[in-house]
PDB file of C-alpha atoms in Angstrom:
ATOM      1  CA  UNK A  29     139.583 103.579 108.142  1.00  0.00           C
ATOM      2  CA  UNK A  30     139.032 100.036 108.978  1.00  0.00           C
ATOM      3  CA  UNK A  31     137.511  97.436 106.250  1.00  0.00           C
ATOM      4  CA  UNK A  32     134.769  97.023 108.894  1.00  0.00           C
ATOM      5  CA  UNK A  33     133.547 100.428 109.123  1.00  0.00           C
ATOM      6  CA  UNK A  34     134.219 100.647 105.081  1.00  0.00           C
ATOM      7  CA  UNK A  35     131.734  98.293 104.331  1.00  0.00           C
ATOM      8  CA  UNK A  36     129.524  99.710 107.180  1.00  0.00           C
ATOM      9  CA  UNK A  37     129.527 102.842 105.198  1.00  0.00           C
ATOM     10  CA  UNK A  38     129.406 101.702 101.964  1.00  0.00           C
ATOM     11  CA  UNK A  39     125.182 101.589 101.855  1.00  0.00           C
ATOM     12  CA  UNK A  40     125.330 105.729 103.174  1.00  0.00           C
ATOM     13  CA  UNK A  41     127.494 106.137 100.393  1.00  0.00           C
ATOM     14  CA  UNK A  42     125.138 104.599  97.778  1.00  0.00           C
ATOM     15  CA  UNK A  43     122.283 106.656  99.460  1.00  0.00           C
ATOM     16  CA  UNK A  44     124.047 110.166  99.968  1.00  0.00           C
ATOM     17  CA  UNK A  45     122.742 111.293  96.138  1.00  0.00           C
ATOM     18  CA  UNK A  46     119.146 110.469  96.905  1.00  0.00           C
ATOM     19  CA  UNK A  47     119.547 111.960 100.856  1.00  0.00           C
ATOM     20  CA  UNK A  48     121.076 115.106  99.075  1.00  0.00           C
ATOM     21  CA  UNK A  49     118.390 115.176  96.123  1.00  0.00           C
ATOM     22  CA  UNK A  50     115.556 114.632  99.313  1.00  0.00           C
ATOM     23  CA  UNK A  51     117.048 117.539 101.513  1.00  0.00           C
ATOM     24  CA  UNK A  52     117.616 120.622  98.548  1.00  0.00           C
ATOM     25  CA  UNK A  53     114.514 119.633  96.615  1.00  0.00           C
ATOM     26  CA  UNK A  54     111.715 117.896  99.099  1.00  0.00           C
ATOM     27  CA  UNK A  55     112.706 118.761 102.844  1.00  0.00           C
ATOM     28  CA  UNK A  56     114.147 122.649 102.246  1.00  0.00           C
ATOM     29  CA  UNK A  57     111.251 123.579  99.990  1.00  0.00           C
ATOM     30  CA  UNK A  58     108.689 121.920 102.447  1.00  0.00           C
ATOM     31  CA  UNK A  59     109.596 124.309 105.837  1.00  0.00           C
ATOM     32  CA  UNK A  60     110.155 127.340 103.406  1.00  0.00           C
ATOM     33  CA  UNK A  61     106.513 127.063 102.778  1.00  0.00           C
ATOM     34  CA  UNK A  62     105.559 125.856 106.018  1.00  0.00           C
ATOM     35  CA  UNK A  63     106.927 129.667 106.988  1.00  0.00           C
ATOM     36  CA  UNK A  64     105.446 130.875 104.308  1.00  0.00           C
ATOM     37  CA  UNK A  65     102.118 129.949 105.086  1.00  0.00           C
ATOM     38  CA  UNK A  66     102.187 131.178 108.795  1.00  0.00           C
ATOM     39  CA  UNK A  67     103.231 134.994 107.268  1.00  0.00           C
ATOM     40  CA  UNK A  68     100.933 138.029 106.657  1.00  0.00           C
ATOM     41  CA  UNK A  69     100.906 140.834 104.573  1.00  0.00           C
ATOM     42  CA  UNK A  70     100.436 142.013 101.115  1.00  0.00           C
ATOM     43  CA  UNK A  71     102.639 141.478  97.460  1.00  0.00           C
ATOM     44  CA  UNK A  72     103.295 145.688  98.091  1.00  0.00           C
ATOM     45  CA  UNK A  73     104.958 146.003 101.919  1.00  0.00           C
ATOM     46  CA  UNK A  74     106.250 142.246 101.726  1.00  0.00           C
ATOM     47  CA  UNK A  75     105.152 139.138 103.921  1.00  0.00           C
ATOM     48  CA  UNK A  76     105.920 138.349 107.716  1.00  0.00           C
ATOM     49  CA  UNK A  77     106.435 135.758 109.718  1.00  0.00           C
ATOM     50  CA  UNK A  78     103.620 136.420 112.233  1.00  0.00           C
ATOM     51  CA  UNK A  79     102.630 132.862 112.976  1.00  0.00           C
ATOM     52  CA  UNK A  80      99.073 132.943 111.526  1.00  0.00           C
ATOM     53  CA  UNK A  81      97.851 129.606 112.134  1.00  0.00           C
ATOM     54  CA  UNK A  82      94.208 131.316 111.408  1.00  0.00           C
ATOM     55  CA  UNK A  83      95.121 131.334 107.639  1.00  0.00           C
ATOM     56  CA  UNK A  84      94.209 127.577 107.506  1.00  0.00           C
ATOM     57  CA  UNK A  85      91.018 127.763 109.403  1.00  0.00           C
ATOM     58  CA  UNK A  86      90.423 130.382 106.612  1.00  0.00           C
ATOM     59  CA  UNK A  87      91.418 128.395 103.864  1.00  0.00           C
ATOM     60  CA  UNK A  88      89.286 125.121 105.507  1.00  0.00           C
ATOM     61  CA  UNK A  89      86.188 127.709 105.650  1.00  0.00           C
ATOM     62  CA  UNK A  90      86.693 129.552 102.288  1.00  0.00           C
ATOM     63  CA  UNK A  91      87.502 126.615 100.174  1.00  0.00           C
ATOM     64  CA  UNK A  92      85.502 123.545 101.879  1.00  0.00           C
ATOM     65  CA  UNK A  93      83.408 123.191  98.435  1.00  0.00           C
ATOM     66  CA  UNK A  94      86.613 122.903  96.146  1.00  0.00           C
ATOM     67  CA  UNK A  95      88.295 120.445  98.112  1.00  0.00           C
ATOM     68  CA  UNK A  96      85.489 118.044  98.682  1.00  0.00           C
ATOM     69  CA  UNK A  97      85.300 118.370  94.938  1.00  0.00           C
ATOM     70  CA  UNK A  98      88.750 117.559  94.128  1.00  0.00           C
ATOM     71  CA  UNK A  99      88.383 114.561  96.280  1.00  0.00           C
ATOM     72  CA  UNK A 100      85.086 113.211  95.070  1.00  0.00           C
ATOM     73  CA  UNK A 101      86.886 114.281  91.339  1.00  0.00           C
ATOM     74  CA  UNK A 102      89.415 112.551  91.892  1.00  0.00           C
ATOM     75  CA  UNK A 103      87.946 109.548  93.688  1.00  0.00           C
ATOM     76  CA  UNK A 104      85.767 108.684  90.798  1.00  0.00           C
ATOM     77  CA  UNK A 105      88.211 109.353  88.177  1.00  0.00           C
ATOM     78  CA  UNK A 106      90.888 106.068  90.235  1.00  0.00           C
ATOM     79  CA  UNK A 107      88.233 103.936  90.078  1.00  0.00           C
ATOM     80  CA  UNK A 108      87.107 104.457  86.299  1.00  0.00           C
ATOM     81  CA  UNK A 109      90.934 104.459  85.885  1.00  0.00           C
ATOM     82  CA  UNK A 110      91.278 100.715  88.091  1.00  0.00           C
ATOM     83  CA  UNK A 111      88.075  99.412  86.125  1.00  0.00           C
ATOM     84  CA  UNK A 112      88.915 100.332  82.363  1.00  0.00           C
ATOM     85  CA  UNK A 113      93.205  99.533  83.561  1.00  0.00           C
ATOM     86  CA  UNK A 114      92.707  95.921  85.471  1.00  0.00           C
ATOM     87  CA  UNK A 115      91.534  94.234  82.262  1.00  0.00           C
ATOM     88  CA  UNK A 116      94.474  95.717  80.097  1.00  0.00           C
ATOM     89  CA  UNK A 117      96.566  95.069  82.184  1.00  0.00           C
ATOM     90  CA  UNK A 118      95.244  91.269  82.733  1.00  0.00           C
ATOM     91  CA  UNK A 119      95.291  91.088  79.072  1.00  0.00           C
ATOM     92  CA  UNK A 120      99.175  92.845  78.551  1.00  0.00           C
ATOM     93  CA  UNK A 121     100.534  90.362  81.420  1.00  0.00           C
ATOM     94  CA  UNK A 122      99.109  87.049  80.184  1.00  0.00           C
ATOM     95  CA  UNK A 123      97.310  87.324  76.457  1.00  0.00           C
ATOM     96  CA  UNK A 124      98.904  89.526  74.923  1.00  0.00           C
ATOM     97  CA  UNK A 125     102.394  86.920  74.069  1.00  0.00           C
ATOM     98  CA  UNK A 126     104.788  88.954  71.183  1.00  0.00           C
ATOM     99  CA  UNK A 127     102.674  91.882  71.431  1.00  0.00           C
ATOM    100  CA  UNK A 128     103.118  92.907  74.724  1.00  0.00           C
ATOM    101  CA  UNK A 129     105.774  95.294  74.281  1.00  0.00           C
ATOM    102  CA  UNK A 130     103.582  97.133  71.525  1.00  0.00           C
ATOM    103  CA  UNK A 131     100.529  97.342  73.586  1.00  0.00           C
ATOM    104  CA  UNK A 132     102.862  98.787  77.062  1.00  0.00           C
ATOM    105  CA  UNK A 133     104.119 101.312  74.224  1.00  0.00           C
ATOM    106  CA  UNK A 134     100.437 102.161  72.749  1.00  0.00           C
ATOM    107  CA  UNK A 135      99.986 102.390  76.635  1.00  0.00           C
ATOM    108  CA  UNK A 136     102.479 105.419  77.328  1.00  0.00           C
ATOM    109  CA  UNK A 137     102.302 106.599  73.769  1.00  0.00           C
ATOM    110  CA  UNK A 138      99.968 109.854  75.164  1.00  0.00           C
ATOM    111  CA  UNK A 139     103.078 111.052  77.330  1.00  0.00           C
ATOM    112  CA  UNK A 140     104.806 111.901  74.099  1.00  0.00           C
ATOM    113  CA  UNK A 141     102.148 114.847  73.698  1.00  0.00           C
ATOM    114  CA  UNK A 142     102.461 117.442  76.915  1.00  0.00           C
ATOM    115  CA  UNK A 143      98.951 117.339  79.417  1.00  0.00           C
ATOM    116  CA  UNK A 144      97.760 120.743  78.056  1.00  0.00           C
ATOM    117  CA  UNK A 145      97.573 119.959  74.046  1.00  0.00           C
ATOM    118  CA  UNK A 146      96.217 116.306  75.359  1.00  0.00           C
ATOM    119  CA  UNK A 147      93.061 117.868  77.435  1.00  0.00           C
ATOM    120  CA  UNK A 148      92.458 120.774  74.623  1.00  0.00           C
ATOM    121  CA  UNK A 149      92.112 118.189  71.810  1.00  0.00           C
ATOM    122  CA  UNK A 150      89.243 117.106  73.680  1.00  0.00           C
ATOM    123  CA  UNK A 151      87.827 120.343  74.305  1.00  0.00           C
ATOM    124  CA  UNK A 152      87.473 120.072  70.112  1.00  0.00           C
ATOM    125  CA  UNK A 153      86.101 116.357  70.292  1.00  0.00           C
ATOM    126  CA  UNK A 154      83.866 116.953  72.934  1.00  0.00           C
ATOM    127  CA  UNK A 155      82.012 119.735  71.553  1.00  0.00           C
ATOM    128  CA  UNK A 156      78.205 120.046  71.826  1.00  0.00           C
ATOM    129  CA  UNK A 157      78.179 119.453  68.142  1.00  0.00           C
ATOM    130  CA  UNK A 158      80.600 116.840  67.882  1.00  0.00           C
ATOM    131  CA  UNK A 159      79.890 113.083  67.303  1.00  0.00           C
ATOM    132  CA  UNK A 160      81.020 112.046  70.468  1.00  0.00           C
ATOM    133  CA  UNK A 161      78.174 113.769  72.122  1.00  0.00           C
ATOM    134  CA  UNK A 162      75.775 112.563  70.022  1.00  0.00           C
ATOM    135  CA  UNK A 163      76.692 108.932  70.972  1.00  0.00           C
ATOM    136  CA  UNK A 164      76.887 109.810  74.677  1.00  0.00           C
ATOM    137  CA  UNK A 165      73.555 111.434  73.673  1.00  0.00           C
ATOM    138  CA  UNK A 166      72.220 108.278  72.556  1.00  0.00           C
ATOM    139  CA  UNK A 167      73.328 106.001  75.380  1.00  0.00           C
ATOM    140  CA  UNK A 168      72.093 108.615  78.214  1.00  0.00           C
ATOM    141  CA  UNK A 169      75.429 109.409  79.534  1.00  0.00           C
ATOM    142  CA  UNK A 170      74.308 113.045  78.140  1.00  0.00           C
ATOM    143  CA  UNK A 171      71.078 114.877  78.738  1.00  0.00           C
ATOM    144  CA  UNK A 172      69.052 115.476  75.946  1.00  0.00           C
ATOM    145  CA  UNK A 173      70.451 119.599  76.099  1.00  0.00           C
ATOM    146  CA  UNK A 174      73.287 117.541  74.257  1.00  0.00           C
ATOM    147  CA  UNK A 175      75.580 119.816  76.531  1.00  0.00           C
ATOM    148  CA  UNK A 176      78.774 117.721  77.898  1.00  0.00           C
ATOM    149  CA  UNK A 177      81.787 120.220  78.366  1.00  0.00           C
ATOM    150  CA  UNK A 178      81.766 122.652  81.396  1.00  0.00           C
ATOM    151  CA  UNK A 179      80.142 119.936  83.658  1.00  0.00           C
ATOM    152  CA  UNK A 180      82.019 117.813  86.274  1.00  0.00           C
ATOM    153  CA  UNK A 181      81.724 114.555  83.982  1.00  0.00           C
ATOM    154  CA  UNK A 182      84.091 116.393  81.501  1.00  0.00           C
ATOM    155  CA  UNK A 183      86.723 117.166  83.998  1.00  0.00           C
ATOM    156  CA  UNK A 184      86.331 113.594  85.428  1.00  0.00           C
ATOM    157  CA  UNK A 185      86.819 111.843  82.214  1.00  0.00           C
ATOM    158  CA  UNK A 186      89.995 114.126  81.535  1.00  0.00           C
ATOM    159  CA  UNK A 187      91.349 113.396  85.266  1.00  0.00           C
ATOM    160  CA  UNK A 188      91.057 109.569  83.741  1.00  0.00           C
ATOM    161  CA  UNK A 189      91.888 109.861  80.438  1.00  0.00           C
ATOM    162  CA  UNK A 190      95.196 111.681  81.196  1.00  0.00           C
ATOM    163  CA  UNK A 191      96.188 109.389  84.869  1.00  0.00           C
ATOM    164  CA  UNK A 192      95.196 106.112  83.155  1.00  0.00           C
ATOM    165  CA  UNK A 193      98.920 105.019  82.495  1.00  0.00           C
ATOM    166  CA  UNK A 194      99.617 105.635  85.960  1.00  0.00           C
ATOM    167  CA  UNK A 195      97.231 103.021  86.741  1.00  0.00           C
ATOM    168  CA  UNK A 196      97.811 100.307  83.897  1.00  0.00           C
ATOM    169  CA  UNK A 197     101.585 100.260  84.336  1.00  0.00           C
ATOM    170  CA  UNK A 198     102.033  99.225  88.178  1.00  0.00           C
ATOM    171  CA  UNK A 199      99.361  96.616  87.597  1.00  0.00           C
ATOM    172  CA  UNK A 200     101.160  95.268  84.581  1.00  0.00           C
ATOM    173  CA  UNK A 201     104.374  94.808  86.292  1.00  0.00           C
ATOM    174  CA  UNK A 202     102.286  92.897  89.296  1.00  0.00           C
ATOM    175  CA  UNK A 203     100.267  90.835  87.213  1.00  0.00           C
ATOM    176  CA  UNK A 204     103.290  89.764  85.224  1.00  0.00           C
ATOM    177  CA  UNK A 205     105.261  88.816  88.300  1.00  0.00           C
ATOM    178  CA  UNK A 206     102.624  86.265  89.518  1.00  0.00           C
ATOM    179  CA  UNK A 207     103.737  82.886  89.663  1.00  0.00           C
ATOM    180  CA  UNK A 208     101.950  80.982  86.893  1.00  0.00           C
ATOM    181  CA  UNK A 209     102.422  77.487  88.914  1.00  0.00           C
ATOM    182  CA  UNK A 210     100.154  79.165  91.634  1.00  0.00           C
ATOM    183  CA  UNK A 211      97.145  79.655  89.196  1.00  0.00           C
ATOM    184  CA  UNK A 212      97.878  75.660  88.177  1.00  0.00           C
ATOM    185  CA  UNK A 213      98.198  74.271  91.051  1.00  0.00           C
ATOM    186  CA  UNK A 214      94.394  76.147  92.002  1.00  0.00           C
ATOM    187  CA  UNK A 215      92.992  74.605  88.680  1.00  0.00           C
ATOM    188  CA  UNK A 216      94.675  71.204  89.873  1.00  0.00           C
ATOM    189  CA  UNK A 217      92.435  71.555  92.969  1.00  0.00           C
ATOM    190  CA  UNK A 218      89.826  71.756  90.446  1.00  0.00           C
ATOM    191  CA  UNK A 219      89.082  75.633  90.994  1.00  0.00           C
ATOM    192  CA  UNK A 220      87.280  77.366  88.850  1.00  0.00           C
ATOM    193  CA  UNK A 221      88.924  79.551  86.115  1.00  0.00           C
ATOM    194  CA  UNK A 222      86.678  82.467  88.339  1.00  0.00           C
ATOM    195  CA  UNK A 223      87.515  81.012  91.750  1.00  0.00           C
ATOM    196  CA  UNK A 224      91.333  80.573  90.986  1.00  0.00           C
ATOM    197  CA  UNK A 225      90.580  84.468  89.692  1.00  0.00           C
ATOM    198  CA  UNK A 226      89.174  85.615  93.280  1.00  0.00           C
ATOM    199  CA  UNK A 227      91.404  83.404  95.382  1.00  0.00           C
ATOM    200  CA  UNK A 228      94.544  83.135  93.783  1.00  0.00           C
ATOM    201  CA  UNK A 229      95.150  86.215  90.967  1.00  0.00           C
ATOM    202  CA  UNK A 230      93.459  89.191  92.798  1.00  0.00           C
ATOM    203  CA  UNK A 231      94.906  89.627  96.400  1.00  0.00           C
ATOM    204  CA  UNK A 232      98.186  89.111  94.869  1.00  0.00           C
ATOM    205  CA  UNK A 233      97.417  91.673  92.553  1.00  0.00           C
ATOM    206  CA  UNK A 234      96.460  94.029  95.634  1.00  0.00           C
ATOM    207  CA  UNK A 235     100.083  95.962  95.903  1.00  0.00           C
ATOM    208  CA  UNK A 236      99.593  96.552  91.779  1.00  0.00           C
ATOM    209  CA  UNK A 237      95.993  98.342  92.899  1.00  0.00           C
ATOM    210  CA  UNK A 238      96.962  99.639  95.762  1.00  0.00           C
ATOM    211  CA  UNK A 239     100.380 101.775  93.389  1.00  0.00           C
ATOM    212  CA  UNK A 240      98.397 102.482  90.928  1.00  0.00           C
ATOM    213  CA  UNK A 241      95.826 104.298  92.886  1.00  0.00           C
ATOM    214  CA  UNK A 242      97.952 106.444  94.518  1.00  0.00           C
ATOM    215  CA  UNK A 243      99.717 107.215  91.468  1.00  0.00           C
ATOM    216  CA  UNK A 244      96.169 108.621  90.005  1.00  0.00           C
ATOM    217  CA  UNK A 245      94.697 109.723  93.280  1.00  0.00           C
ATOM    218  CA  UNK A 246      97.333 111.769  94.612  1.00  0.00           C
ATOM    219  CA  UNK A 247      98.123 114.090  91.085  1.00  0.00           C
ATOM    220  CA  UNK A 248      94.368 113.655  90.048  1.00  0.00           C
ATOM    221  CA  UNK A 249      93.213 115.958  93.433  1.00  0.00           C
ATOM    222  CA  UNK A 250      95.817 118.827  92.912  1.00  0.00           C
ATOM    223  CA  UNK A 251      95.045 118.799  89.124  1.00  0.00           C
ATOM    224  CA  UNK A 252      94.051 122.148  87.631  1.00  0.00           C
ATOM    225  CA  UNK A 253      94.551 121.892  83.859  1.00  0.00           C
ATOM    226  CA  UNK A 254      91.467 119.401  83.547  1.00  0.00           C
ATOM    227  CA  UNK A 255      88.941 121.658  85.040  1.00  0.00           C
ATOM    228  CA  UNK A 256      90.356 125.052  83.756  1.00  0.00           C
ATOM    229  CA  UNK A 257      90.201 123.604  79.929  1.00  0.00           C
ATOM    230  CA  UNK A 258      87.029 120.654  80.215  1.00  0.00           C
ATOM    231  CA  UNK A 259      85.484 122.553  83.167  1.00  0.00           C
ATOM    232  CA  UNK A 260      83.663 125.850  84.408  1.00  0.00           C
ATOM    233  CA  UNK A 261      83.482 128.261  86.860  1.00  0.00           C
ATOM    234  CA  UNK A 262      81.369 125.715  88.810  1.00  0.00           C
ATOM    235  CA  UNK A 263      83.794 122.584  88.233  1.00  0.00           C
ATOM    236  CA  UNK A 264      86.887 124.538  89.962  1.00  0.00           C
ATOM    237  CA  UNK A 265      89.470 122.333  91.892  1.00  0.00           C
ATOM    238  CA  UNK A 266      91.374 123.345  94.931  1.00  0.00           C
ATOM    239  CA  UNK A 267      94.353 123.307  92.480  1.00  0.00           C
ATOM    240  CA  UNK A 268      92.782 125.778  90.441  1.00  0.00           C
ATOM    241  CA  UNK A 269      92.673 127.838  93.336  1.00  0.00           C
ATOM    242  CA  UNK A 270      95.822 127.460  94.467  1.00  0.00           C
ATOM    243  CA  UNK A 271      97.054 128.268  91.118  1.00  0.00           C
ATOM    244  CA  UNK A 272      95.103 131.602  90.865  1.00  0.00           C
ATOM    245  CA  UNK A 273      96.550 132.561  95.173  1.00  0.00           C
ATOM    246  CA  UNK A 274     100.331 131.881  93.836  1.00  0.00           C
ATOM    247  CA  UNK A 275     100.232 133.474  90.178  1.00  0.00           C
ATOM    248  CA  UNK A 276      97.580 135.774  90.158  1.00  0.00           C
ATOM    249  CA  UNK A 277      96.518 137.177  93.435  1.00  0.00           C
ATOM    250  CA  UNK A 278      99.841 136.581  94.981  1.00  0.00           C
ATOM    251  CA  UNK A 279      98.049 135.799  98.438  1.00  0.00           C
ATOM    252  CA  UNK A 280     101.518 133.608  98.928  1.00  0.00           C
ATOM    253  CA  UNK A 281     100.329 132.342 102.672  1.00  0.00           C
ATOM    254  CA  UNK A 282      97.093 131.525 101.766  1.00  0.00           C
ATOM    255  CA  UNK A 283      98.104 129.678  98.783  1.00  0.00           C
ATOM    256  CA  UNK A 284     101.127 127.536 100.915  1.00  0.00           C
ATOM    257  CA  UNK A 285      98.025 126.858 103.561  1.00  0.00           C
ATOM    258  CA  UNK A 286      96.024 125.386 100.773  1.00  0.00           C
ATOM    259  CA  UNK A 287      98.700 123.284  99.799  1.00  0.00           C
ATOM    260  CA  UNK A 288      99.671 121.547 102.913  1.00  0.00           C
ATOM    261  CA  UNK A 289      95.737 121.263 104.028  1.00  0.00           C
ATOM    262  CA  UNK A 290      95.497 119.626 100.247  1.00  0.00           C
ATOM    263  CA  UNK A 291      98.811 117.505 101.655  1.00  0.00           C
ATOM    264  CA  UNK A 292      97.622 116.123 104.800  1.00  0.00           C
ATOM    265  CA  UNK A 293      94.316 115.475 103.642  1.00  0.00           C
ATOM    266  CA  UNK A 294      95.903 113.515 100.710  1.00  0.00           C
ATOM    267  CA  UNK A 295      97.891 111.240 103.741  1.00  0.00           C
ATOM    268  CA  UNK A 296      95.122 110.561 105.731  1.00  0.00           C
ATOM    269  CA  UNK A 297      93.443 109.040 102.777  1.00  0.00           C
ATOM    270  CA  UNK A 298      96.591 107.328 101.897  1.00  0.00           C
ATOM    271  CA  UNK A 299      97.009 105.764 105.470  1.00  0.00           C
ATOM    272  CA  UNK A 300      93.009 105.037 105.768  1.00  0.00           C
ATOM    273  CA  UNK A 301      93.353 103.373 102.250  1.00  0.00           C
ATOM    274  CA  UNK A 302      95.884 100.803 103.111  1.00  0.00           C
ATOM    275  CA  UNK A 303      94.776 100.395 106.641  1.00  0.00           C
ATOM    276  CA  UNK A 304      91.589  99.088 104.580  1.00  0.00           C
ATOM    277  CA  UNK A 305      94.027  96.886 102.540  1.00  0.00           C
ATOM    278  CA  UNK A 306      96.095  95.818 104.845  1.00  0.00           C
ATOM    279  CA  UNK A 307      99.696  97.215 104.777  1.00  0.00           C
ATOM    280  CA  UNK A 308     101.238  94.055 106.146  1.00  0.00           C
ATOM    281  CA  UNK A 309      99.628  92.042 103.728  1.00  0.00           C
ATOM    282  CA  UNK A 310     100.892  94.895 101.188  1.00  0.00           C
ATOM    283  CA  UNK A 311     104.257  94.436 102.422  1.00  0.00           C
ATOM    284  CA  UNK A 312     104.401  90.783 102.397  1.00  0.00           C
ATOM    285  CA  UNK A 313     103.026  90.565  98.917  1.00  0.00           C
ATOM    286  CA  UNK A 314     105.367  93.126  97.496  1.00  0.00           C
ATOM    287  CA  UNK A 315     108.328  91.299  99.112  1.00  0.00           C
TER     288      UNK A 315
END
């Protein structure tokens, strides 16, 4: 083999792993339920492939409710997430000085405790007798029934509660790699500290919002723990159900139908979302 076509090769070699990794665990997985979902048939005579593209219209028409939920859910919980995060972040990146390595841990610190024990503590803080009601209670966030679990705010501020790192950790690392000289030289053109804010900090903060959304959008709408242990019967996500098709009912096809509907729905968004930001302007400001 020739040195040329050595160091030709030498980048496929460094990427074979990851290729491998991609094709056993992402691209194998993917048609196997792409078949799956196209089969009919019961759990007691087996599954077919029969090619029954009408199992999506059915899930679209059965399940309409729970995935506009999951979507509105999950929409509401990013931007509570990009509100309460942005600040922290702001203050991690450029206020925080020796500190900053405590705070980033104090940031992660909740991953050291698995989803499911995180979201039932709060079933236990966020009973109807509980302080934390009474507070909410007394700053009309709750109704004067004093009743806050079971209700769609409750499995909303789980969704953010338990995604928030997701959110404060890729704006972090952008704020932090902002050139400092660019936010003096806008004060030497005697900006504002606001104006050198809007003009100068914020779009190049934009790839930082734009990761950090997706990183608590895209979990946030399959999600099922938040609603099964904060919510109700009337809170249920379209992960819920596709939990309950797979390991319950064993309605395999349905449940595989469900999931790539959830998939391409979750894509759309994702390509709508930074057509809205701009994914050459993403791309330049990453690079």
């Amino acid at each position: 083999m020739s040195l040329a076509l050595r160091r030709k090769l030498t980048p496929w070699w460094f990427a074979l792993p990851g290729l491998i990794w991609l094709v056993v665990f992402f691209a194998i997985p993917i048609f196997n339920q792409i078949s799956v979902s196209l089969m009919s048939g019961d759990p007691e005579v087996g599954f077919d492939l029969t090619w029954s593209f009408h199992t999506y219209w059915d899930a679209i028409r059965d399940y309409h409710t729970q995935f506009l939920r999951s979507i509105g859910y999950a929409g509401v919980a990013t931007i509570i997430d990009l509100v309460i995060a942005f600040p922290l972040a702001y203050f991690i990146a450029y206020k925080a000085g020796r500190f900053k390595s405590l705070l980033l841990l104090l940031v992660i610190l909740p991953f050291f405790v698995s989803q499911v024990m995180r979201t039932a503590s709060w079933q236990l803080i966020l009973n109807d007798e509980g302080w934390a009601v009474a507070r909410m209670q007394d700053v009309g966030i709750v109704g004067s029934d004093g009743h806050f679990l079971a209700t769609g705010k409750a499995v909303v501020f789980g969704i953010a509660y338990n995604f928030l790192p997701f959110m404060v950790l890729p704006l972090y690392a952008t704020l932090d790699r902002i050139d400092r000289r660019l936010i003096e030289a806008a004060s030497d053109l005697y900006c504002s500290r606001a104006t050198a804010f809007r003009k100068v900090t914020l779009p190049l903060a934009v790839p930082g919002i734009f990761a950090g959304s997706l990183l608590v959008f895209i979990p946030a709408c399959g999600d099922y723990i938040n609603s099964s242990i904060l919510g109700s019967s009337n809170t249920t996500m379209i992960g819920n159900v596709i939990q309950s098709k797979f390991l319950n009912v064993l309605d395999y096809p349905s449940a595989a139908a469900l999931s790539f509907i959830l998939m391409g729905v979750i894509l759309l968004g994702i390509a709508l979302y930074g057509r809205v930001l701009g994914t050459k302007t993403l791309t330049e400001l990453a690079g």
